Each structure stands twice: as structure tokens, then as C-alpha cells.
PDB file of C-alpha atoms and ligand atoms in Angstrom:
ATOM      1  CA  UNK A 537     -32.232  -5.535  -7.391  1.00 59.00           C
ATOM      2  CA  UNK A 538     -31.129  -6.136 -10.948  1.00 74.00           C
ATOM      3  CA  UNK A 539     -28.544  -4.794 -13.169  1.00 80.00           C
ATOM      4  CA  UNK A 540     -29.068  -1.353 -14.674  1.00 77.00           C
ATOM      5  CA  UNK A 541     -27.387  -0.110 -17.902  1.00 73.00           C
ATOM      6  CA  UNK A 542     -27.122   3.788 -17.533  1.00 68.00           C
ATOM      7  CA  UNK A 543     -26.149   5.517 -20.769  1.00 62.00           C
ATOM      8  CA  UNK A 544     -22.603   4.920 -20.124  1.00 82.00           C
ATOM      9  CA  UNK A 545     -21.852   1.879 -17.942  1.00 95.00           C
ATOM     10  CA  UNK A 546     -23.367  -0.894 -16.187  1.00 96.00           C
ATOM     11  CA  UNK A 547     -24.229  -1.114 -12.423  1.00 97.00           C
ATOM     12  CA  UNK A 548     -24.761  -4.458 -10.713  1.00 98.00           C
ATOM     13  CA  UNK A 549     -25.964  -4.103  -7.087  1.00 98.00           C
ATOM     14  CA  UNK A 550     -24.509  -6.745  -4.698  1.00 98.00           C
ATOM     15  CA  UNK A 551     -27.035  -8.970  -2.822  1.00 97.00           C
ATOM     16  CA  UNK A 552     -25.666  -7.360   0.428  1.00 98.00           C
ATOM     17  CA  UNK A 553     -26.737  -4.437   2.534  1.00 98.00           C
ATOM     18  CA  UNK A 554     -24.394  -2.076   0.182  1.00 98.00           C
ATOM     19  CA  UNK A 555     -22.137  -2.122  -2.739  1.00 98.00           C
ATOM     20  CA  UNK A 556     -22.423  -2.330  -6.608  1.00 98.00           C
ATOM     21  CA  UNK A 557     -20.123  -3.502  -9.359  1.00 98.00           C
ATOM     22  CA  UNK A 558     -19.521  -0.883 -12.022  1.00 98.00           C
ATOM     23  CA  UNK A 559     -18.435  -2.144 -15.484  1.00 97.00           C
ATOM     24  CA  UNK A 560     -17.623  -0.362 -18.706  1.00 96.00           C
ATOM     25  CA  UNK A 561     -15.473   2.327 -16.903  1.00 97.00           C
ATOM     26  CA  UNK A 562     -11.652   2.292 -17.811  1.00 97.00           C
ATOM     27  CA  UNK A 563     -10.239   4.694 -15.351  1.00 97.00           C
ATOM     28  CA  UNK A 564      -7.297   5.532 -17.772  1.00 97.00           C
ATOM     29  CA  UNK A 565      -9.940   7.359 -19.923  1.00 96.00           C
ATOM     30  CA  UNK A 566     -11.429  10.520 -19.397  1.00 95.00           C
ATOM     31  CA  UNK A 567     -14.984  10.543 -17.845  1.00 96.00           C
ATOM     32  CA  UNK A 568     -17.760  12.273 -19.645  1.00 95.00           C
ATOM     33  CA  UNK A 569     -19.886  14.718 -17.714  1.00 95.00           C
ATOM     34  CA  UNK A 570     -22.774  12.019 -17.935  1.00 95.00           C
ATOM     35  CA  UNK A 571     -20.576   9.201 -16.515  1.00 96.00           C
ATOM     36  CA  UNK A 572     -19.385  11.549 -13.796  1.00 97.00           C
ATOM     37  CA  UNK A 573     -22.871  12.448 -12.724  1.00 96.00           C
ATOM     38  CA  UNK A 574     -24.148   8.833 -12.950  1.00 96.00           C
ATOM     39  CA  UNK A 575     -21.300   7.599 -10.958  1.00 97.00           C
ATOM     40  CA  UNK A 576     -21.858  10.266  -8.035  1.00 97.00           C
ATOM     41  CA  UNK A 577     -25.518   9.112  -7.960  1.00 97.00           C
ATOM     42  CA  UNK A 578     -24.483   5.383  -7.853  1.00 98.00           C
ATOM     43  CA  UNK A 579     -22.218   6.235  -4.965  1.00 98.00           C
ATOM     44  CA  UNK A 580     -24.955   7.695  -3.041  1.00 98.00           C
ATOM     45  CA  UNK A 581     -27.174   4.907  -3.692  1.00 98.00           C
ATOM     46  CA  UNK A 582     -24.837   2.089  -3.090  1.00 98.00           C
ATOM     47  CA  UNK A 583     -22.123   3.687  -0.995  1.00 98.00           C
ATOM     48  CA  UNK A 584     -19.366   1.233  -2.063  1.00 99.00           C
ATOM     49  CA  UNK A 585     -18.525   0.930  -5.813  1.00 98.00           C
ATOM     50  CA  UNK A 586     -16.288  -1.861  -7.101  1.00 99.00           C
ATOM     51  CA  UNK A 587     -14.496  -1.453 -10.567  1.00 98.00           C
ATOM     52  CA  UNK A 588     -12.595  -4.311 -11.742  1.00 98.00           C
ATOM     53  CA  UNK A 589      -9.559  -5.037 -14.205  1.00 98.00           C
ATOM     54  CA  UNK A 590      -7.973  -1.823 -13.884  1.00 98.00           C
ATOM     55  CA  UNK A 591      -4.434  -1.130 -14.673  1.00 98.00           C
ATOM     56  CA  UNK A 592      -3.358   2.169 -13.054  1.00 98.00           C
ATOM     57  CA  UNK A 593      -0.226   4.190 -12.140  1.00 98.00           C
ATOM     58  CA  UNK A 594      -0.545   6.423  -8.890  1.00 98.00           C
ATOM     59  CA  UNK A 595      -1.028   9.378 -11.227  1.00 98.00           C
ATOM     60  CA  UNK A 596      -4.053   7.739 -13.118  1.00 98.00           C
ATOM     61  CA  UNK A 597      -5.722   6.644  -9.779  1.00 98.00           C
ATOM     62  CA  UNK A 598      -5.216  10.299  -8.341  1.00 98.00           C
ATOM     63  CA  UNK A 599      -6.467  11.766 -11.688  1.00 98.00           C
ATOM     64  CA  UNK A 600      -9.594   9.490 -11.647  1.00 98.00           C
ATOM     65  CA  UNK A 601     -10.374  10.126  -7.824  1.00 98.00           C
ATOM     66  CA  UNK A 602     -10.025  13.890  -8.168  1.00 98.00           C
ATOM     67  CA  UNK A 603     -12.868  14.157 -10.654  1.00 98.00           C
ATOM     68  CA  UNK A 604     -14.870  13.844  -7.321  1.00 98.00           C
ATOM     69  CA  UNK A 605     -13.078  16.465  -5.269  1.00 98.00           C
ATOM     70  CA  UNK A 606      -9.639  17.512  -3.802  1.00 98.00           C
ATOM     71  CA  UNK A 607      -7.457  15.047  -1.964  1.00 98.00           C
ATOM     72  CA  UNK A 608      -7.728  15.094   1.964  1.00 98.00           C
ATOM     73  CA  UNK A 609      -5.032  17.211   3.827  1.00 97.00           C
ATOM     74  CA  UNK A 610      -5.297  17.075   7.553  1.00 97.00           C
ATOM     75  CA  UNK A 611      -4.141  19.915   9.714  1.00 97.00           C
ATOM     76  CA  UNK A 612      -0.265  19.939  10.345  1.00 95.00           C
ATOM     77  CA  UNK A 613      -0.907  18.973  14.024  1.00 96.00           C
ATOM     78  CA  UNK A 614      -3.496  16.127  13.361  1.00 97.00           C
ATOM     79  CA  UNK A 615      -1.604  13.044  12.574  1.00 95.00           C
ATOM     80  CA  UNK A 616      -3.299  10.309  10.290  1.00 94.00           C
ATOM     81  CA  UNK A 617      -1.989   7.280   8.479  1.00 96.00           C
ATOM     82  CA  UNK A 618       1.185   8.083   6.472  1.00 95.00           C
ATOM     83  CA  UNK A 619       1.814  11.609   8.113  1.00 96.00           C
ATOM     84  CA  UNK A 620       5.586  12.380   8.141  1.00 95.00           C
ATOM     85  CA  UNK A 621       7.072  14.488  10.845  1.00 94.00           C
ATOM     86  CA  UNK A 622       5.836  17.712   9.568  1.00 96.00           C
ATOM     87  CA  UNK A 623       2.287  16.568   9.274  1.00 95.00           C
ATOM     88  CA  UNK A 624       2.491  16.113   5.617  1.00 97.00           C
ATOM     89  CA  UNK A 625       0.632  13.082   3.919  1.00 97.00           C
ATOM     90  CA  UNK A 626       1.188  11.746   0.541  1.00 98.00           C
ATOM     91  CA  UNK A 627      -1.693  12.064  -2.235  1.00 98.00           C
ATOM     92  CA  UNK A 628      -1.376   8.519  -2.950  1.00 98.00           C
ATOM     93  CA  UNK A 629      -0.963   6.304   0.145  1.00 98.00           C
ATOM     94  CA  UNK A 630       0.726   2.771  -0.108  1.00 98.00           C
ATOM     95  CA  UNK A 631      -1.517   0.680   2.046  1.00 98.00           C
ATOM     96  CA  UNK A 632       1.015  -2.240   2.054  1.00 98.00           C
ATOM     97  CA  UNK A 633       3.148  -4.735   4.085  1.00 98.00           C
ATOM     98  CA  UNK A 634       6.034  -3.913   1.779  1.00 98.00           C
ATOM     99  CA  UNK A 635       8.855  -1.646   2.726  1.00 96.00           C
ATOM    100  CA  UNK A 636       7.626   1.788   2.934  1.00 96.00           C
ATOM    101  CA  UNK A 637       3.883   0.829   3.185  1.00 97.00           C
ATOM    102  CA  UNK A 638       1.405   1.373   5.908  1.00 97.00           C
ATOM    103  CA  UNK A 639      -0.872  -0.812   8.065  1.00 96.00           C
ATOM    104  CA  UNK A 640       1.218  -4.005   7.898  1.00 97.00           C
ATOM    105  CA  UNK A 641      -0.747  -7.225   7.975  1.00 98.00           C
ATOM    106  CA  UNK A 642      -2.732  -6.788  11.055  1.00 97.00           C
ATOM    107  CA  UNK A 643      -6.517  -6.751  11.414  1.00 97.00           C
ATOM    108  CA  UNK A 644      -8.159  -3.379  11.217  1.00 96.00           C
ATOM    109  CA  UNK A 645     -11.407  -2.801  13.300  1.00 97.00           C
ATOM    110  CA  UNK A 646     -14.316  -1.140  11.701  1.00 98.00           C
ATOM    111  CA  UNK A 647     -13.633   2.488  11.462  1.00 98.00           C
ATOM    112  CA  UNK A 648     -14.326   5.766   9.372  1.00 98.00           C
ATOM    113  CA  UNK A 649     -11.221   7.126   7.862  1.00 97.00           C
ATOM    114  CA  UNK A 650     -10.172  10.521   9.423  1.00 97.00           C
ATOM    115  CA  UNK A 651     -13.164  10.694  11.871  1.00 98.00           C
ATOM    116  CA  UNK A 652     -10.841  12.060  14.545  1.00 97.00           C
ATOM    117  CA  UNK A 653      -9.878  15.075  12.428  1.00 98.00           C
ATOM    118  CA  UNK A 654     -11.794  18.360  12.107  1.00 98.00           C
ATOM    119  CA  UNK A 655     -12.910  17.639   8.437  1.00 98.00           C
ATOM    120  CA  UNK A 656     -12.980  13.931   7.977  1.00 98.00           C
ATOM    121  CA  UNK A 657     -12.428  12.772   4.237  1.00 98.00           C
ATOM    122  CA  UNK A 658     -15.827  12.161   2.356  1.00 98.00           C
ATOM    123  CA  UNK A 659     -14.478   9.263   0.255  1.00 98.00           C
ATOM    124  CA  UNK A 660     -11.645   6.925  -0.494  1.00 98.00           C
ATOM    125  CA  UNK A 661     -10.476   4.933  -3.348  1.00 98.00           C
ATOM    126  CA  UNK A 662      -8.277   1.716  -2.936  1.00 98.00           C
ATOM    127  CA  UNK A 663      -6.577   0.031  -5.892  1.00 99.00           C
ATOM    128  CA  UNK A 664      -5.148  -3.481  -5.550  1.00 99.00           C
ATOM    129  CA  UNK A 665      -1.615  -3.916  -7.030  1.00 98.00           C
ATOM    130  CA  UNK A 666      -0.940  -7.252  -5.353  1.00 98.00           C
ATOM    131  CA  UNK A 667      -3.328  -9.359  -3.113  1.00 98.00           C
ATOM    132  CA  UNK A 668      -2.849 -12.305  -0.732  1.00 98.00           C
ATOM    133  CA  UNK A 669      -3.989 -15.868  -1.161  1.00 97.00           C
ATOM    134  CA  UNK A 670      -5.194 -15.753   2.432  1.00 98.00           C
ATOM    135  CA  UNK A 671      -7.078 -13.150   4.437  1.00 98.00           C
ATOM    136  CA  UNK A 672      -6.943  -9.453   3.806  1.00 98.00           C
ATOM    137  CA  UNK A 673     -10.568  -9.038   2.943  1.00 98.00           C
ATOM    138  CA  UNK A 674     -12.031  -5.552   3.395  1.00 98.00           C
ATOM    139  CA  UNK A 675     -15.589  -5.483   4.997  1.00 99.00           C
ATOM    140  CA  UNK A 676     -17.798  -2.368   4.568  1.00 99.00           C
ATOM    141  CA  UNK A 677     -20.739  -1.527   6.883  1.00 98.00           C
ATOM    142  CA  UNK A 678     -23.826   0.440   5.833  1.00 99.00           C
ATOM    143  CA  UNK A 679     -24.189   3.136   8.529  1.00 98.00           C
ATOM    144  CA  UNK A 680     -27.480   4.467   7.061  1.00 98.00           C
ATOM    145  CA  UNK A 681     -29.134   0.986   7.313  1.00 98.00           C
ATOM    146  CA  UNK A 682     -27.605   0.833  10.874  1.00 98.00           C
ATOM    147  CA  UNK A 683     -29.314   4.136  11.717  1.00 98.00           C
ATOM    148  CA  UNK A 684     -32.514   3.225  10.052  1.00 98.00           C
ATOM    149  CA  UNK A 685     -32.872  -0.149  11.810  1.00 98.00           C
ATOM    150  CA  UNK A 686     -32.744   1.474  15.330  1.00 98.00           C
ATOM    151  CA  UNK A 687     -35.924   1.635  17.315  1.00 98.00           C
ATOM    152  CA  UNK A 688     -37.692   4.880  17.418  1.00 98.00           C
ATOM    153  CA  UNK A 689     -36.974   5.595  20.975  1.00 98.00           C
ATOM    154  CA  UNK A 690     -33.204   5.138  20.514  1.00 98.00           C
ATOM    155  CA  UNK A 691     -33.399   7.296  17.405  1.00 98.00           C
ATOM    156  CA  UNK A 692     -35.077  10.128  19.505  1.00 98.00           C
ATOM    157  CA  UNK A 693     -32.611   9.712  22.193  1.00 98.00           C
ATOM    158  CA  UNK A 694     -29.533   9.995  20.111  1.00 98.00           C
ATOM    159  CA  UNK A 695     -30.562  12.272  17.129  1.00 98.00           C
ATOM    160  CA  UNK A 696     -29.151  15.445  18.448  1.00 98.00           C
ATOM    161  CA  UNK A 697     -26.117  14.050  20.333  1.00 98.00           C
ATOM    162  CA  UNK A 698     -22.412  14.678  19.592  1.00 98.00           C
ATOM    163  CA  UNK A 699     -19.488  12.461  19.505  1.00 98.00           C
ATOM    164  CA  UNK A 700     -15.803  13.247  20.231  1.00 98.00           C
ATOM    165  CA  UNK A 701     -13.352  10.864  18.646  1.00 98.00           C
ATOM    166  CA  UNK A 702      -9.818  10.957  19.887  1.00 97.00           C
ATOM    167  CA  UNK A 703      -7.032  10.552  17.598  1.00 96.00           C
ATOM    168  CA  UNK A 704      -5.457   6.892  17.655  1.00 94.00           C
ATOM    169  CA  UNK A 705      -2.408   8.218  15.731  1.00 94.00           C
ATOM    170  CA  UNK A 706      -1.307  10.017  18.969  1.00 94.00           C
ATOM    171  CA  UNK A 707      -1.113   6.516  20.767  1.00 91.00           C
ATOM    172  CA  UNK A 708       2.396   5.072  21.514  1.00 89.00           C
ATOM    173  CA  UNK A 709       2.700   1.941  19.123  1.00 84.00           C
ATOM    174  CA  UNK A 710       0.825  -0.817  20.686  1.00 85.00           C
ATOM    175  CA  UNK A 711      -0.757   1.260  23.397  1.00 89.00           C
ATOM    176  CA  UNK A 712      -4.254   0.125  24.514  1.00 89.00           C
ATOM    177  CA  UNK A 713      -6.533   2.855  24.994  1.00 92.00           C
ATOM    178  CA  UNK A 714     -10.017   2.671  26.596  1.00 95.00           C
ATOM    179  CA  UNK A 715     -12.837   2.425  24.032  1.00 96.00           C
ATOM    180  CA  UNK A 716     -14.849   5.167  25.941  1.00 98.00           C
ATOM    181  CA  UNK A 717     -13.270   8.262  27.709  1.00 97.00           C
ATOM    182  CA  UNK A 718     -12.253   7.397  31.212  1.00 95.00           C
ATOM    183  CA  UNK A 719     -11.588  10.441  33.464  1.00 92.00           C
ATOM    184  CA  UNK A 720      -9.049   8.573  35.308  1.00 94.00           C
ATOM    185  CA  UNK A 721      -6.734   8.328  32.349  1.00 94.00           C
ATOM    186  CA  UNK A 722      -5.261  11.415  30.628  1.00 93.00           C
ATOM    187  CA  UNK A 723      -6.296  12.008  27.052  1.00 91.00           C
ATOM    188  CA  UNK A 724      -3.760  11.933  24.181  1.00 89.00           C
ATOM    189  CA  UNK A 725      -4.162  15.291  22.505  1.00 91.00           C
ATOM    190  CA  UNK A 726      -7.412  16.939  21.109  1.00 92.00           C
ATOM    191  CA  UNK A 727     -10.399  15.081  19.986  1.00 95.00           C
ATOM    192  CA  UNK A 728     -12.857  16.429  17.602  1.00 97.00           C
ATOM    193  CA  UNK A 729     -16.492  16.754  17.985  1.00 98.00           C
ATOM    194  CA  UNK A 730     -18.972  15.794  15.225  1.00 98.00           C
ATOM    195  CA  UNK A 731     -22.761  14.814  15.223  1.00 98.00           C
ATOM    196  CA  UNK A 732     -23.346  11.222  16.231  1.00 98.00           C
ATOM    197  CA  UNK A 733     -25.883  11.105  13.636  1.00 98.00           C
ATOM    198  CA  UNK A 734     -24.569  12.518  10.502  1.00 98.00           C
ATOM    199  CA  UNK A 735     -26.861  13.881   7.586  1.00 98.00           C
ATOM    200  CA  UNK A 736     -25.369  13.259   4.242  1.00 98.00           C
ATOM    201  CA  UNK A 737     -24.583  16.364   2.528  1.00 98.00           C
ATOM    202  CA  UNK A 738     -25.750  15.106  -0.820  1.00 97.00           C
ATOM    203  CA  UNK A 739     -28.331  12.425  -0.052  1.00 97.00           C
ATOM    204  CA  UNK A 740     -29.888  14.004   3.275  1.00 98.00           C
ATOM    205  CA  UNK A 741     -30.003  10.509   4.677  1.00 98.00           C
ATOM    206  CA  UNK A 742     -28.832   9.973   8.306  1.00 98.00           C
ATOM    207  CA  UNK A 743     -25.943   7.774   9.357  1.00 98.00           C
ATOM    208  CA  UNK A 744     -24.688   6.514  12.585  1.00 98.00           C
ATOM    209  CA  UNK A 745     -21.440   8.250  12.417  1.00 98.00           C
ATOM    210  CA  UNK A 746     -19.176   5.931  14.639  1.00 98.00           C
ATOM    211  CA  UNK A 747     -15.997   3.613  14.474  1.00 98.00           C
ATOM    212  CA  UNK A 748     -15.747   0.479  16.522  1.00 97.00           C
ATOM    213  CA  UNK A 749     -12.825   0.828  18.731  1.00 92.00           C
ATOM    214  CA  UNK A 750     -11.406   4.386  18.701  1.00 94.00           C
ATOM    215  CA  UNK A 751     -11.539   6.222  22.052  1.00 97.00           C
ATOM    216  CA  UNK A 752     -14.775   8.283  21.898  1.00 98.00           C
ATOM    217  CA  UNK A 753     -16.940  10.487  24.304  1.00 98.00           C
ATOM    218  CA  UNK A 754     -20.625  11.893  24.124  1.00 98.00           C
ATOM    219  CA  UNK A 755     -20.198  15.388  25.716  1.00 98.00           C
ATOM    220  CA  UNK A 756     -23.986  15.636  26.451  1.00 98.00           C
ATOM    221  CA  UNK A 757     -23.977  12.430  28.522  1.00 98.00           C
ATOM    222  CA  UNK A 758     -22.292  11.379  31.846  1.00 97.00           C
ATOM    223  CA  UNK A 759     -19.526   8.745  31.316  1.00 96.00           C
ATOM    224  CA  UNK A 760     -21.466   5.704  32.560  1.00 97.00           C
ATOM    225  CA  UNK A 761     -24.577   6.583  30.311  1.00 98.00           C
ATOM    226  CA  UNK A 762     -22.478   7.540  27.349  1.00 98.00           C
ATOM    227  CA  UNK A 763     -20.266   4.381  27.649  1.00 98.00           C
ATOM    228  CA  UNK A 764     -23.411   2.112  27.755  1.00 98.00           C
ATOM    229  CA  UNK A 765     -24.983   3.814  24.743  1.00 98.00           C
ATOM    230  CA  UNK A 766     -21.883   3.513  22.650  1.00 98.00           C
ATOM    231  CA  UNK A 767     -21.434  -0.148  23.570  1.00 98.00           C
ATOM    232  CA  UNK A 768     -25.023  -0.754  22.491  1.00 98.00           C
ATOM    233  CA  UNK A 769     -24.597   1.124  19.284  1.00 98.00           C
ATOM    234  CA  UNK A 770     -21.427  -0.467  18.308  1.00 98.00           C
ATOM    235  CA  UNK A 771     -22.885  -4.054  18.807  1.00 98.00           C
ATOM    236  CA  UNK A 772     -25.797  -3.095  16.595  1.00 98.00           C
ATOM    237  CA  UNK A 773     -23.845  -1.410  13.784  1.00 98.00           C
ATOM    238  CA  UNK A 774     -20.802  -3.698  13.285  1.00 98.00           C
ATOM    239  CA  UNK A 775     -23.014  -6.752  12.526  1.00 98.00           C
ATOM    240  CA  UNK A 776     -23.033  -8.960   9.316  1.00 98.00           C
ATOM    241  CA  UNK A 777     -26.679  -7.550   8.626  1.00 98.00           C
ATOM    242  CA  UNK A 778     -25.164  -4.317   7.341  1.00 98.00           C
ATOM    243  CA  UNK A 779     -21.869  -5.720   5.752  1.00 98.00           C
ATOM    244  CA  UNK A 780     -20.378  -6.758   2.530  1.00 98.00           C
ATOM    245  CA  UNK A 781     -16.884  -8.492   2.619  1.00 98.00           C
ATOM    246  CA  UNK A 782     -14.685  -7.889  -0.465  1.00 98.00           C
ATOM    247  CA  UNK A 783     -12.385 -10.594  -1.534  1.00 98.00           C
ATOM    248  CA  UNK A 784      -9.527  -8.437  -3.569  1.00 98.00           C
ATOM    249  CA  UNK A 785      -8.388  -9.376  -6.879  1.00 98.00           C
ATOM    250  CA  UNK A 786      -5.565  -7.482  -8.542  1.00 98.00           C
ATOM    251  CA  UNK A 787      -6.907  -4.606 -10.543  1.00 99.00           C
ATOM    252  CA  UNK A 788      -9.890  -3.871  -8.317  1.00 99.00           C
ATOM    253  CA  UNK A 789     -10.695  -0.453  -7.346  1.00 99.00           C
ATOM    254  CA  UNK A 790     -13.121   0.019  -4.507  1.00 99.00           C
ATOM    255  CA  UNK A 791     -14.513   3.823  -4.039  1.00 98.00           C
ATOM    256  CA  UNK A 792     -16.262   4.225  -0.746  1.00 98.00           C
ATOM    257  CA  UNK A 793     -18.258   6.861   0.914  1.00 98.00           C
ATOM    258  CA  UNK A 794     -16.831   7.648   4.467  1.00 98.00           C
ATOM    259  CA  UNK A 795     -20.095   9.590   5.430  1.00 98.00           C
ATOM    260  CA  UNK A 796     -22.275   6.399   5.078  1.00 98.00           C
ATOM    261  CA  UNK A 797     -20.011   3.530   5.652  1.00 98.00           C
ATOM    262  CA  UNK A 798     -17.386   2.129   8.040  1.00 98.00           C
ATOM    263  CA  UNK A 799     -14.605  -0.369   6.949  1.00 98.00           C
ATOM    264  CA  UNK A 800     -12.681  -3.241   8.497  1.00 98.00           C
ATOM    265  CA  UNK A 801      -9.783  -5.433   7.364  1.00 98.00           C
ATOM    266  CA  UNK A 802      -9.094  -9.193   8.072  1.00 98.00           C
ATOM    267  CA  UNK A 803      -5.470  -9.889   9.105  1.00 98.00           C
ATOM    268  CA  UNK A 804      -3.211 -11.919   6.714  1.00 98.00           C
ATOM    269  CA  UNK A 805      -0.135 -13.868   6.839  1.00 98.00           C
ATOM    270  CA  UNK A 806       2.979 -11.745   7.058  1.00 98.00           C
ATOM    271  CA  UNK A 807       4.976 -13.660   4.539  1.00 98.00           C
ATOM    272  CA  UNK A 808       2.288 -12.835   1.759  1.00 98.00           C
ATOM    273  CA  UNK A 809       2.472  -9.511   0.107  1.00 98.00           C
ATOM    274  CA  UNK A 810      -0.627  -7.097  -0.159  1.00 98.00           C
ATOM    275  CA  UNK A 811       0.022  -3.934  -1.984  1.00 98.00           C
ATOM    276  CA  UNK A 812      -2.908  -1.396  -2.374  1.00 98.00           C
ATOM    277  CA  UNK A 813      -2.891   2.277  -3.103  1.00 98.00           C
ATOM    278  CA  UNK A 814      -5.419   4.780  -1.412  1.00 98.00           C
ATOM    279  CA  UNK A 815      -6.638   8.222  -2.324  1.00 98.00           C
ATOM    280  CA  UNK A 816      -8.757   9.933   0.162  1.00 98.00           C
ATOM    281  CA  UNK A 817     -10.821  12.914  -0.802  1.00 98.00           C
ATOM    282  CA  UNK A 818     -11.373  16.053   1.421  1.00 98.00           C
ATOM    283  CA  UNK A 819     -14.601  16.314   3.138  1.00 98.00           C
ATOM    284  CA  UNK A 820     -16.596  19.256   4.603  1.00 97.00           C
ATOM    285  CA  UNK A 821     -17.196  19.683   8.350  1.00 98.00           C
ATOM    286  CA  UNK A 822     -19.864  17.217   9.293  1.00 98.00           C
ATOM    287  CA  UNK A 823     -23.420  18.556  10.236  1.00 97.00           C
TER     288      UNK A 823
HETATM  289  C1  OGA B1348      -7.528   2.203   4.628  1.00 61.13           C
HETATM  290  C2  OGA B1348      -7.838   0.862   5.125  1.00 61.13           C
HETATM  291  C3  OGA B1348      -8.381  -1.420   4.690  1.00 61.13           C
HETATM  292  C4  OGA B1348      -7.484  -2.313   3.865  1.00 61.13           C
HETATM  293  O1  OGA B1348      -6.682   2.140   3.694  1.00 61.13           O
HETATM  294  O2  OGA B1348      -8.146   3.084   5.007  1.00 61.13           O
HETATM  295  O3  OGA B1348      -8.563   0.940   6.269  1.00 61.13           O
HETATM  296  O4  OGA B1348      -8.394  -3.338   3.538  1.00 61.13           O
HETATM  297  N1  OGA B1348      -7.648  -0.304   4.526  1.00 61.13           N
HETATM  298  O5  OGA B1348      -6.412  -2.318   3.636  1.00 61.13           O
HETATM  299 MN1   MN B1349      -9.370   2.960   6.600  1.00 61.13          MN
END
């Protein structure tokens, strides 16, 4: 695939399963309607859009992101990253190992943001203020390609199944939970049920709508069959064949679609500072 110049900016697709670099957009400037429409189309086609050399305040990141929808607000009783004791979440979340930030320096396994809530966010934007010399790369996986690559028999078998995802933010710090529901271990609060195969509300394409290591359950199957199926789908999905790994530079903004991608992060040395800001947009109930 080669570079396309639209009326208003340039799209350079990455030579990976997803992602494109967008150049010619200064996020501090107002978008035109044409740019807005073309960016939405690019997001549906490439799933991960990379903007470079931006210089943004929290407010200007928020202002740009909300051209594409309202910010994500979870129900007060459903904790997510950065929830306070009342269940409120800031609009701009510091994803940072600095004081007051979230996620520290640890590895984050492949996940879809807010999948354990009743209306997971449709998209997220991460802006890099400070990056590390080592580690801290973010990897995105194309969940539409993961679906498309399944054999016909598996597609038929899973097309109408549901998936309950349990909330990892209800766990005690450091608590290990099973990766598939175990009836001998009590659940931590309510899980929310969504289709295992999501139809993208804008493009109509199907995705495998699954994270790598949160506790899940397929209500239509007995535990043994459900567990074996989920293990197989996870191995299939979280493979380099469907992935792009991003090496962050200061000034990068990455916009990803949570309905067609999952993402993971490599760990990094605790003595190095990584300071990113995230805005997540509200999504509709998955169907
Ligand atoms: C997130 C997240 C990954 C990273 O903010 O949702 O998963 O690379 N971050 O920090
Ligand atoms: Mn995330």
C-alpha cells in the first residue's frame, strides 16, 4: 500500500497488519469538516492512526479527541483505570510512572479498554509527553484480521456466542485471577456480557472481541469447552501476524479503535520516566 494524499493530509499505511501515519494535521488547529470525515474513514480502514510532532496541553488533546465523540464515563459502581473512590474518572488520564500517574512501569497484557463495562469506550488517544530510552513500546493487534483468519468451522461455531468479562479493577493489588471462570472460586463483582464476535457499528466488519488475560466466561458453553475455546482464540489472536509495535517519540499521538484492536505494553525500567496522557471516548453497547 502506498501513501495517499487526501484533500487535507497524507496517509502512509504501515507495512504491518494495521496502522497508518497521518501527516499534515496540527492538532492545535481546528479541523475542517472534510478532514474530520477523512480521518474517521482512515480510522475505520487502518484502526490505529499515528500523528507525530504534536505539542499539546491536556485541554487541546481533549478538544481534538472530542471532535469524534464524548469522553467515556463509566457507571459509578464499575471501576476502571484512574477511578476515584466515588467512581469518577478524569477526562484526561495520566498514564505515567510519575507521582499521580497510572499503570507504573509494568507490562500490560493485550486488552481492550473498558471491555468489562456495560458500554466499553469506542476509541482512545494517547499522547507522549516524555518517553523512555528502553522498553515501554505499545503493541496493537488487528482483531478484524484475527477474525477473518479463523477457519470456517470455528467462525460458525463462535459467531453467535457471548463473552462475559470480569472487572480486573475489582481485584486486590497483585491478586491472580483465573483467565477463565472457575466455579470453585467466587467472582469479584459483576461481569458484563457482550458478543464474542463484534460487528463494527461504522464499517460493519467483524472482530474477535476478546482480551488476553482478564477473567472471562462464555455463558452458552460448559466451563471445560469454553475454557479450551478461549485459550485457542487467545493464542490465535495475540500473535505477531496481526500486530504493530509502536516505539514512542515525544509528541506522538496514537488514536486507536477499541472495537477493532487490542493493545499491550512492554515493561520499562522504573528509574526511567514515561509520561503519556489518555483520552477515551464513549462507545455504544456492543452488538
Ligand atoms: C492505556 C494503555 C498502554 C501504554 O492507556 O489504555 O493500555 O502503552 N496504555 O501505556
Ligand atoms: Mn489500555
